[in-house]
Amino acid sequence: MNGTEFMTIRENADIKIIDVKTDLSSYAASDLRKVLEGLLSEKVNKVVVNFSEVNHINSTAVGTLVGIAKRLRQNDGDLKLCNLASTLTRTFNLIGASSVVEIYETEKSAIAAF
Amino acid sequence: MEKTYIELKVPSDVYYLESVRAFIGKLSETLKFPKKRIADIQLALDEICSNAVYHGSKCVTCGIQLRISVDPHALEIVVRDKGGKGPRDWLTPDKLAEIQAQRSPTGERGHGLYLIECLADVHTLQANAVGGTDVTAIFYRDGQTERG
């Protein structure tokens, strides 16, 4: 699975790292779902999503991440998020999704958590 | 400052919602809302418009209408859709309360209305005369506290 116009994929050992390069409203959320489901179909089970270039996320995108995290865990893997702006963390907290998806301050700490 | 109005009509396609979000962000900045409150307003409008596109539109050309009013005390946004393909029987206070009660933090869907409720100072939903829904969100300018 390659990235898209809005997302690129890197590797660190057996971990795939997605760099999101756009704000995640409903339009871009469908792109995020495609990329993550592509990785699932390739049997990837450890994924980090880097949000350093993201200023906005809506509930559709949060729901997508929650759903993918659950599916990765069923495959003995996980989804971890890093570099979230405070407004993004707040959205996760309001929804309650931060109890489902692990959020780390840095990419390094997210990778180390696997 | 008297009450002033801005009206926008947008195609029922999430592709255009980025522009709507950018517009309301710039307007909120002009009205001197604090930075975090601007993010709240943008997120609430994103959720309202996404719902209007997904659940309140039969086709792209149906469009959604935004009526934004500004006075010294508040920014008020009304988003009007023309109704989707499904029934509108969820639009009652009891049913809305039931939907909210069923929301799970670990669920993938159903967070939009809850977020709007958290972010706006006032939030109402009302059936409109054209078979759709009018969603109103008000953000007070006085005090301009950050919520949540």
Coordinates of N, CA, C and O in Angstrom, one line a residue, chain B:
Chain B
M1 N -22.8 47.9 17.2 CA -22.9 47.0 16.1 C -24.2 46.3 16.0 O -24.6 45.7 16.9
E2 N -24.9 46.5 14.9 CA -26.2 45.8 14.7 C -25.9 44.4 14.3 O -24.8 44.0 13.9
K3 N -27.0 43.6 14.3 CA -26.9 42.2 13.9 C -26.7 42.2 12.4 O -27.4 42.8 11.6
T4 N -25.6 41.4 11.9 CA -25.4 41.3 10.5 C -25.4 39.9 10.1 O -25.2 39.0 10.9
Y5 N -25.8 39.6 8.8 CA -26.0 38.3 8.4 C -25.1 37.9 7.2 O -24.8 38.8 6.3
I6 N -24.7 36.7 7.1 CA -24.0 36.2 6.0 C -24.7 34.9 5.6 O -25.0 34.1 6.5
E7 N -24.9 34.7 4.3 CA -25.6 33.5 3.9 C -24.7 32.8 2.8 O -24.1 33.4 1.9
L8 N -24.6 31.5 3.0 CA -23.8 30.7 2.1 C -24.6 29.5 1.6 O -25.4 28.9 2.4
K9 N -24.5 29.1 0.4 CA -25.1 27.8 -0.1 C -23.9 26.9 -0.6 O -23.1 27.4 -1.4
V10 N -23.9 25.7 -0.1 CA -22.8 24.8 -0.4 C -23.3 23.5 -1.0 O -24.3 23.0 -0.5
P11 N -22.7 23.0 -2.0 CA -23.2 21.7 -2.5 C -23.1 20.6 -1.4 O -22.3 20.7 -0.5
S12 N -24.0 19.6 -1.5 CA -24.0 18.6 -0.5 C -22.9 17.6 -0.7 O -23.1 16.4 -1.1
D13 N -21.7 18.0 -0.5 CA -20.5 17.2 -0.8 C -19.4 17.6 0.2 O -19.1 18.8 0.3
V14 N -18.9 16.6 0.9 CA -17.9 16.9 2.0 C -16.6 17.6 1.4 O -15.9 18.2 2.1
Y15 N -16.4 17.4 0.1 CA -15.3 18.1 -0.6 C -15.3 19.6 -0.3 O -14.2 20.2 -0.2
Y16 N -16.4 20.2 -0.2 CA -16.5 21.7 0.0 C -16.4 22.1 1.4 O -16.4 23.3 1.7
L17 N -16.5 21.2 2.4 CA -16.6 21.6 3.8 C -15.3 22.2 4.3 O -15.3 22.9 5.3
E18 N -14.1 21.8 3.7 CA -12.9 22.5 4.0 C -12.9 24.0 3.9 O -12.4 24.7 4.7
S19 N -13.6 24.4 2.8 CA -13.7 25.8 2.5 C -14.6 26.5 3.5 O -14.3 27.6 4.0
V20 N -15.7 25.8 3.9 CA -16.6 26.3 4.9 C -15.9 26.5 6.3 O -16.0 27.5 6.9
R21 N -15.1 25.5 6.6 CA -14.3 25.5 7.9 C -13.3 26.7 7.9 O -13.2 27.4 8.9
A22 N -12.7 26.9 6.7 CA -11.7 27.9 6.6 C -12.4 29.3 6.8 O -11.9 30.2 7.5
F23 N -13.6 29.4 6.2 CA -14.3 30.7 6.2 C -14.7 31.0 7.7 O -14.5 32.1 8.1
I24 N -15.3 30.0 8.3 CA -15.8 30.3 9.7 C -14.6 30.6 10.6 O -14.7 31.3 11.6
G25 N -13.4 29.9 10.3 CA -12.2 30.2 11.1 C -11.8 31.6 11.0 O -11.5 32.3 12.0
K26 N -11.8 32.1 9.8 CA -11.3 33.5 9.5 C -12.3 34.5 10.1 O -11.9 35.5 10.7
L27 N -13.6 34.2 10.0 CA -14.6 35.1 10.6 C -14.5 35.1 12.1 O -14.5 36.2 12.7
S28 N -14.3 34.0 12.7 CA -14.2 33.9 14.2 C -12.9 34.7 14.7 O -12.9 35.3 15.7
E29 N -11.9 34.6 13.8 CA -10.6 35.3 14.1 C -10.9 36.8 14.1 O -10.5 37.6 15.0
T30 N -11.6 37.2 13.1 CA -12.0 38.6 12.9 C -12.8 39.1 14.1 O -12.7 40.3 14.6
L31 N -13.6 38.2 14.7 CA -14.5 38.6 15.8 C -13.8 38.5 17.1 O -14.3 38.6 18.2
K32 N -12.5 38.1 17.0 CA -11.6 38.1 18.2 C -11.9 37.0 19.2 O -11.7 37.1 20.4
F33 N -12.4 35.9 18.7 CA -12.6 34.7 19.6 C -11.1 34.2 19.9 O -10.3 34.3 19.0
P34 N -10.9 33.6 21.1 CA -9.6 33.1 21.4 C -9.3 31.9 20.4 O -10.3 31.2 19.9
K35 N -8.0 31.6 20.3 CA -7.6 30.5 19.3 C -8.3 29.2 19.5 O -8.8 28.5 18.6
K36 N -8.4 28.8 20.8 CA -9.0 27.5 21.1 C -10.5 27.4 20.8 O -11.0 26.4 20.5
R37 N -11.1 28.6 21.1 CA -12.5 28.7 20.8 C -12.8 28.7 19.3 O -13.8 28.1 18.9
I38 N -11.9 29.2 18.5 CA -12.0 29.2 17.1 C -12.0 27.7 16.6 O -12.8 27.3 15.8
A39 N -11.1 26.9 17.2 CA -11.0 25.5 16.9 C -12.3 24.8 17.2 O -12.8 23.9 16.5
D40 N -12.9 25.2 18.4 CA -14.3 24.6 18.8 C -15.3 25.0 17.7 O -16.1 24.1 17.3
I41 N -15.3 26.2 17.3 CA -16.4 26.7 16.3 C -16.2 25.9 15.0 O -17.2 25.4 14.4
Q42 N -14.9 25.8 14.6 CA -14.7 25.1 13.3 C -15.1 23.6 13.4 O -15.7 23.1 12.5
L43 N -14.8 23.0 14.5 CA -15.1 21.6 14.7 C -16.6 21.4 14.7 O -17.2 20.5 14.1
A44 N -17.3 22.3 15.5 CA -18.8 22.1 15.6 C -19.4 22.3 14.2 O -20.3 21.5 13.8
L45 N -18.9 23.3 13.4 CA -19.5 23.5 12.1 C -19.2 22.4 11.2 O -20.0 21.9 10.4
D46 N -18.0 21.8 11.3 CA -17.6 20.6 10.5 C -18.6 19.5 10.8 O -19.1 18.8 9.9
E47 N -18.9 19.3 12.1 CA -19.8 18.2 12.4 C -21.2 18.4 11.9 O -21.9 17.5 11.4
I48 N -21.7 19.6 12.1 CA -23.1 20.0 11.6 C -23.2 19.8 10.1 O -24.1 19.2 9.6
C49 N -22.2 20.3 9.4 CA -22.3 20.3 7.9 C -22.1 18.8 7.4 O -22.7 18.4 6.5
S50 N -21.2 18.1 8.1 CA -21.0 16.7 7.7 C -22.3 15.9 7.9 O -22.7 15.1 7.0
N51 N -23.0 16.1 9.0 CA -24.3 15.5 9.2 C -25.3 15.9 8.1 O -26.1 15.0 7.6
A52 N -25.3 17.2 7.8 CA -26.3 17.7 6.8 C -26.0 17.0 5.4 O -26.9 16.7 4.7
V53 N -24.7 16.8 5.1 CA -24.4 16.2 3.8 C -24.7 14.7 3.8 O -25.4 14.2 2.9
Y54 N -24.3 14.0 4.9 CA -24.5 12.5 5.0 C -26.0 12.1 5.2 O -26.5 11.2 4.7
H55 N -26.6 12.9 6.1 CA -28.0 12.4 6.5 C -29.1 13.4 6.1 O -30.3 13.0 6.2
G56 N -28.7 14.5 5.6 CA -29.8 15.5 5.3 C -29.8 15.9 3.8 O -30.4 17.0 3.5
S57 N -29.3 15.1 2.9 CA -29.2 15.5 1.5 C -29.5 14.3 0.6 O -28.9 13.2 0.9
K58 N -30.4 14.4 -0.3 CA -30.7 13.3 -1.2 C -29.7 13.3 -2.4 O -29.5 12.3 -3.0
C59 N -29.1 14.4 -2.7 CA -28.2 14.5 -3.8 C -27.2 15.7 -3.6 O -27.4 16.5 -2.8
V60 N -26.1 15.7 -4.4 CA -25.1 16.7 -4.2 C -25.7 18.1 -4.5 O -25.4 19.1 -3.8
T61 N -26.5 18.2 -5.5 CA -27.0 19.5 -5.9 C -28.1 20.0 -5.0 O -28.5 21.2 -5.1
C62 N -28.6 19.2 -4.1 CA -29.6 19.6 -3.1 C -29.0 20.8 -2.3 O -29.7 21.8 -2.1
G63 N -27.8 20.6 -1.9 CA -27.1 21.7 -1.2 C -27.5 21.9 0.2 O -28.6 21.4 0.7
I64 N -26.7 22.5 1.0 CA -27.0 22.9 2.4 C -26.8 24.4 2.5 O -26.0 25.0 1.8
Q65 N -27.6 25.1 3.3 CA -27.6 26.5 3.5 C -27.1 26.9 4.8 O -27.5 26.3 5.8
L66 N -26.2 27.9 4.9 CA -25.7 28.4 6.2 C -26.1 29.8 6.3 O -26.0 30.6 5.4
R67 N -26.7 30.1 7.5 CA -27.1 31.5 7.8 C -26.3 31.8 9.0 O -26.6 31.3 10.1
I68 N -25.4 32.7 8.9 CA -24.5 33.1 10.0 C -24.9 34.5 10.4 O -25.0 35.4 9.6
S69 N -25.1 34.7 11.7 CA -25.4 36.1 12.2 C -24.4 36.5 13.3 O -24.0 35.6 14.1
V70 N -24.1 37.7 13.3 CA -23.1 38.2 14.2 C -23.7 39.5 14.9 O -24.3 40.3 14.2
D71 N -23.7 39.5 16.2 CA -24.0 40.7 17.0 C -22.9 40.9 18.1 O -22.0 40.0 18.2
P72 N -23.0 41.9 18.9 CA -21.9 42.1 19.9 C -21.8 41.0 20.9 O -20.8 40.8 21.5
H73 N -22.9 40.2 21.0 CA -22.9 39.2 22.0 C -22.6 37.8 21.6 O -22.2 36.9 22.3
A74 N -22.9 37.5 20.3 CA -22.9 36.1 19.8 C -22.6 35.9 18.3 O -22.9 36.8 17.5
L75 N -22.1 34.8 18.0 CA -22.0 34.3 16.7 C -23.0 33.1 16.6 O -22.9 32.2 17.4
E76 N -24.0 33.3 15.7 CA -25.0 32.2 15.6 C -24.9 31.6 14.2 O -24.9 32.3 13.2
I77 N -24.9 30.3 14.1 CA -24.8 29.6 12.8 C -26.1 28.7 12.7 O -26.3 27.9 13.6
V78 N -26.8 28.8 11.6 CA -27.9 27.9 11.3 C -27.6 27.2 10.0 O -27.3 27.8 9.0
V79 N -27.6 25.9 10.1 CA -27.3 25.0 8.9 C -28.6 24.4 8.6 O -29.2 23.6 9.4
R80 N -29.1 24.6 7.4 CA -30.4 24.1 6.9 C -30.1 23.0 5.8 O -29.5 23.3 4.8
D81 N -30.7 21.8 6.0 CA -30.7 20.9 4.9 C -32.1 20.6 4.4 O -33.1 21.0 5.1
K82 N -32.2 19.8 3.3 CA -33.5 19.6 2.7 C -34.0 18.2 3.0 O -35.1 17.8 2.5
G83 N -33.3 17.5 3.8 CA -33.8 16.1 4.2 C -33.1 15.1 3.4 O -32.9 15.2 2.2
G84 N -32.8 14.0 4.0 CA -32.1 12.9 3.3 C -33.1 11.8 2.9 O -34.3 12.1 2.8
K85 N -32.5 10.6 2.6 CA -33.4 9.5 2.1 C -34.1 8.8 3.2 O -35.2 8.3 3.0
G86 N -33.5 8.9 4.4 CA -34.1 8.2 5.5 C -35.3 8.9 6.2 O -35.5 10.1 5.9
P87 N -36.0 8.3 7.1 CA -37.1 9.0 7.8 C -36.5 10.0 8.8 O -35.3 10.0 9.1
R88 N -37.4 10.9 9.2 CA -36.9 12.0 10.1 C -37.5 11.7 11.5 O -37.6 12.7 12.3
D89 N -37.8 10.5 11.8 CA -38.4 10.2 13.1 C -37.5 10.3 14.3 O -37.9 10.2 15.4
W90 N -36.2 10.5 14.0 CA -35.2 10.6 15.1 C -35.2 12.0 15.7 O -34.7 12.3 16.7
L91 N -35.9 12.9 15.0 CA -35.9 14.4 15.3 C -36.9 14.7 16.4 O -37.7 15.6 16.2
T92 N -36.9 14.0 17.5 CA -37.7 14.4 18.6 C -36.8 14.4 19.9 O -35.8 13.7 19.9
P93 N -37.1 15.2 20.9 CA -36.3 15.2 22.1 C -36.0 13.9 22.7 O -34.9 13.6 23.1
D94 N -37.0 13.0 22.7 CA -36.9 11.7 23.3 C -35.9 10.8 22.5 O -35.0 10.2 23.1
K95 N -36.1 10.8 21.2 CA -35.3 10.0 20.3 C -33.8 10.5 20.3 O -32.9 9.7 20.4
L96 N -33.7 11.8 20.4 CA -32.3 12.4 20.4 C -31.6 12.0 21.7 O -30.4 11.7 21.7
A97 N -32.4 12.0 22.8 CA -31.8 11.7 24.1 C -31.4 10.2 24.1 O -30.4 9.8 24.6
E98 N -32.2 9.4 23.4 CA -31.9 7.9 23.3 C -30.6 7.7 22.5 O -29.8 6.9 22.8
I99 N -30.5 8.5 21.4 CA -29.3 8.3 20.5 C -28.1 8.7 21.3 O -27.1 8.0 21.3
Q100 N -28.2 9.8 22.1 CA -27.1 10.2 22.9 C -26.7 9.2 24.0 O -25.5 8.9 24.3
A101 N -27.8 8.6 24.6 CA -27.5 7.6 25.6 C -26.8 6.3 25.1 O -26.1 5.6 25.8
Q102 N -27.1 6.1 23.8 CA -26.5 4.9 23.2 C -25.1 5.1 22.7 O -24.4 4.2 22.3
R103 N -24.6 6.4 22.7 CA -23.3 6.7 22.2 C -22.2 6.0 23.1 O -22.3 6.1 24.3
S104 N -21.3 5.3 22.5 CA -20.2 4.7 23.2 C -18.9 5.4 22.9 O -18.6 5.5 21.7
P105 N -18.1 5.8 23.8 CA -16.8 6.4 23.5 C -15.9 5.5 22.6 O -15.1 5.9 21.9
T106 N -16.2 4.2 22.8 CA -15.4 3.2 22.0 C -16.0 2.9 20.6 O -15.5 2.1 19.9
G107 N -17.1 3.5 20.3 CA -17.8 3.3 19.1 C -17.2 4.1 18.0 O -16.5 5.1 18.2
E108 N -17.4 3.6 16.7 CA -16.8 4.3 15.6 C -17.7 5.5 15.1 O -17.3 6.4 14.4
R109 N -19.0 5.4 15.4 CA -19.9 6.5 14.9 C -20.8 7.1 16.0 O -20.8 6.6 17.1
G110 N -21.5 8.1 15.6 CA -22.5 8.7 16.5 C -21.9 9.7 17.5 O -22.6 10.1 18.5
H111 N -20.7 10.3 17.2 CA -20.1 11.2 18.1 C -20.4 12.7 17.7 O -20.1 13.6 18.5
G112 N -20.9 12.9 16.5 CA -21.0 14.3 16.0 C -21.9 15.1 16.8 O -21.5 16.2 17.3
L113 N -23.2 14.7 17.1 CA -24.1 15.5 17.8 C -23.6 15.7 19.3 O -23.8 16.8 19.8
Y114 N -23.0 14.7 19.8 CA -22.4 14.9 21.2 C -21.3 16.0 21.2 O -21.3 16.8 22.1
L115 N -20.5 16.0 20.2 CA -19.4 17.0 20.1 C -20.0 18.4 20.0 O -19.6 19.3 20.7
I116 N -21.0 18.5 19.1 CA -21.6 19.8 18.9 C -22.2 20.3 20.3 O -22.1 21.5 20.6
E117 N -22.9 19.4 21.0 CA -23.5 19.8 22.3 C -22.4 20.2 23.2 O -22.6 21.2 24.0
C118 N -21.2 19.6 23.2 CA -20.1 20.0 24.1 C -19.5 21.3 23.7 O -19.1 22.1 24.6
L119 N -19.5 21.6 22.4 CA -18.7 22.7 22.0 C -19.5 24.1 21.9 O -18.9 25.1 22.1
A120 N -20.8 24.0 21.5 CA -21.5 25.2 21.4 C -22.1 25.6 22.7 O -22.4 24.8 23.6
D121 N -22.3 26.9 22.8 CA -23.0 27.4 24.1 C -24.5 27.1 24.0 O -25.1 26.8 25.1
V122 N -25.1 27.1 22.8 CA -26.5 26.7 22.6 C -26.5 25.8 21.4 O -25.9 26.2 20.4
H123 N -27.3 24.8 21.4 CA -27.4 23.9 20.2 C -28.8 23.4 20.2 O -29.3 22.8 21.1
T124 N -29.5 23.6 19.0 CA -30.8 23.1 18.8 C -31.0 22.4 17.5 O -30.3 22.8 16.5
L125 N -31.9 21.5 17.4 CA -32.3 20.9 16.1 C -33.8 21.0 15.9 O -34.5 20.8 16.9
Q126 N -34.2 21.4 14.7 CA -35.6 21.6 14.5 C -36.0 21.2 13.1 O -35.2 21.4 12.1
A127 N -37.1 20.5 13.0 CA -37.6 20.2 11.6 C -37.9 21.4 10.9 O -38.5 22.4 11.5
N128 N -37.6 21.5 9.6 CA -37.9 22.7 8.9 C -39.0 22.5 7.8 O -39.5 21.3 7.6
A129 N -39.5 23.5 7.2 CA -40.6 23.5 6.3 C -40.3 22.8 5.0 O -41.3 22.4 4.3
V130 N -39.1 22.6 4.7 CA -38.7 21.9 3.4 C -38.4 20.5 3.5 O -37.9 19.8 2.6
G131 N -38.8 19.9 4.7 CA -38.6 18.5 4.9 C -37.2 18.1 5.5 O -36.9 16.9 5.5
G132 N -36.5 19.1 5.9 CA -35.1 18.8 6.4 C -35.0 19.2 7.8 O -36.0 19.3 8.6
T133 N -33.8 19.5 8.2 CA -33.5 19.9 9.6 C -32.7 21.2 9.6 O -31.8 21.5 8.8
D134 N -33.1 22.1 10.6 CA -32.3 23.3 10.9 C -31.5 23.0 12.1 O -32.1 22.8 13.2
V135 N -30.2 23.1 12.0 CA -29.4 23.0 13.2 C -28.8 24.3 13.6 O -28.2 25.0 12.7
T136 N -29.0 24.7 14.8 CA -28.5 26.0 15.2 C -27.4 25.8 16.3 O -27.6 25.0 17.2
A137 N -26.3 26.6 16.1 CA -25.3 26.6 17.2 C -24.9 28.0 17.5 O -24.7 28.8 16.5
I138 N -24.9 28.4 18.7 CA -24.6 29.7 19.1 C -23.3 29.7 20.0 O -23.1 28.9 20.9
F139 N -22.4 30.7 19.7 CA -21.2 30.8 20.5 C -21.2 32.2 21.0 O -21.1 33.2 20.2
Y140 N -21.2 32.4 22.3 CA -21.2 33.7 22.9 C -19.9 34.4 22.8 O -18.8 33.8 23.0
R141 N -19.9 35.7 22.5 CA -18.7 36.5 22.5 C -18.4 37.1 23.8 O -17.2 37.4 24.1
D142 N -19.4 37.3 24.6 CA -19.1 37.9 26.0 C -18.4 36.8 26.8 O -18.8 35.7 26.9
G143 N -17.3 37.3 27.4 CA -16.6 36.3 28.3 C -15.7 35.4 27.5 O -14.5 35.2 27.8
Q144 N -16.3 34.9 26.4 CA -15.5 34.0 25.5 C -14.7 33.0 26.2 O -13.5 32.9 26.0
T145 N -15.3 32.3 27.1 CA -14.6 31.2 27.8 C -14.3 30.0 27.0 O -15.0 29.8 26.0
E146 N -13.3 29.3 27.4 CA -13.0 28.1 26.7 C -13.7 26.9 27.4 O -13.7 26.9 28.6
R147 N -14.3 26.1 26.6 CA -15.1 25.0 27.2 C -14.4 23.7 27.3 O -13.4 23.5 26.5
G148 N -14.9 22.8 28.1 CA -14.4 21.4 28.1 C -13.2 21.2 29.0 O -12.7 22.1 29.6

